[in-house]
Amino acid sequence: MAKAEKTNLKAMSTDELQDAVASERVQLRRIKFNAATGETVDAYSTRNSRKTIARLLTELRTREIAAAKN
């Protein structure tokens, strides 16, 4: 993950992060559906989508923990 992308996640608001998680999950569902129906799918798109979701959820959890400490 590029350093610029990490700072981009930190700059996003919590609502923006939650919206990004939802849209990325929809995209992952489409990728899996297309793969199951036999359409040509990039081999790395599923992996990249899962990793993006994990990064977003990690940032949300970090903020949740920081808010609980205060």
Coordinates of C-alpha atoms in Angstrom, one line a residue:
M1 CA 0.0 0.0 0.0
A2 CA 1.4 3.3 -1.0
K3 CA 2.1 5.9 1.7
A4 CA -0.2 8.4 0.0
E5 CA -3.1 6.0 0.2
K6 CA -2.5 5.5 3.9
T7 CA -2.7 9.3 4.5
N8 CA -5.7 9.4 2.3
L9 CA -7.5 6.9 4.6
K10 CA -6.6 9.0 7.7
A11 CA -7.9 12.1 6.0
M12 CA -11.3 10.5 5.3
S13 CA -14.2 11.1 7.8
T14 CA -15.8 8.1 9.6
D15 CA -18.9 8.4 7.4
E16 CA -16.8 8.4 4.3
L17 CA -14.9 5.3 5.5
Q18 CA -18.2 3.5 6.2
D19 CA -19.5 4.4 2.8
A20 CA -16.3 3.2 1.2
V21 CA -16.6 -0.2 3.0
A22 CA -20.2 -0.6 1.8
S23 CA -19.3 0.2 -1.8
E24 CA -16.2 -2.0 -1.7
R25 CA -18.3 -4.9 -0.4
V26 CA -20.8 -4.5 -3.2
Q27 CA -17.9 -4.5 -5.7
L28 CA -16.5 -7.7 -4.2
R29 CA -19.9 -9.3 -4.4
R30 CA -20.1 -8.4 -8.2
I31 CA -16.6 -9.7 -8.7
K32 CA -17.5 -13.1 -7.1
F33 CA -20.7 -13.3 -9.0
N34 CA -18.9 -12.6 -12.3
A35 CA -16.4 -15.3 -11.5
A36 CA -19.1 -17.8 -10.7
T37 CA -21.0 -17.2 -13.9
G38 CA -17.8 -17.7 -15.9
E39 CA -17.2 -14.1 -17.0
T40 CA -13.6 -13.1 -17.3
V41 CA -12.3 -11.7 -14.0
D42 CA -8.9 -10.3 -13.2
A43 CA -7.2 -12.8 -10.9
Y44 CA -6.1 -10.1 -8.5
S45 CA -9.3 -8.1 -8.3
T46 CA -10.9 -10.3 -5.6
R47 CA -7.7 -10.2 -3.5
N48 CA -7.3 -6.4 -3.9
S49 CA -10.9 -5.8 -3.0
R50 CA -10.6 -7.9 0.2
K51 CA -7.4 -6.1 1.2
T52 CA -9.0 -2.7 0.6
I53 CA -12.0 -3.7 2.9
A54 CA -9.5 -4.8 5.5
R55 CA -7.6 -1.6 5.4
L56 CA -10.8 0.5 5.7
L57 CA -12.1 -1.6 8.6
T58 CA -8.7 -1.4 10.3
E59 CA -8.8 2.4 10.1
L60 CA -12.4 2.4 11.5
R61 CA -11.4 0.2 14.4
T62 CA -8.3 2.3 15.2
R63 CA -10.6 5.4 15.5
E64 CA -13.0 3.4 17.6
I65 CA -10.3 2.4 20.1
A66 CA -8.9 6.0 20.1
A67 CA -12.4 7.4 20.9
A68 CA -12.8 4.9 23.8
K69 CA -9.5 6.0 25.4
N70 CA -10.6 9.6 25.5

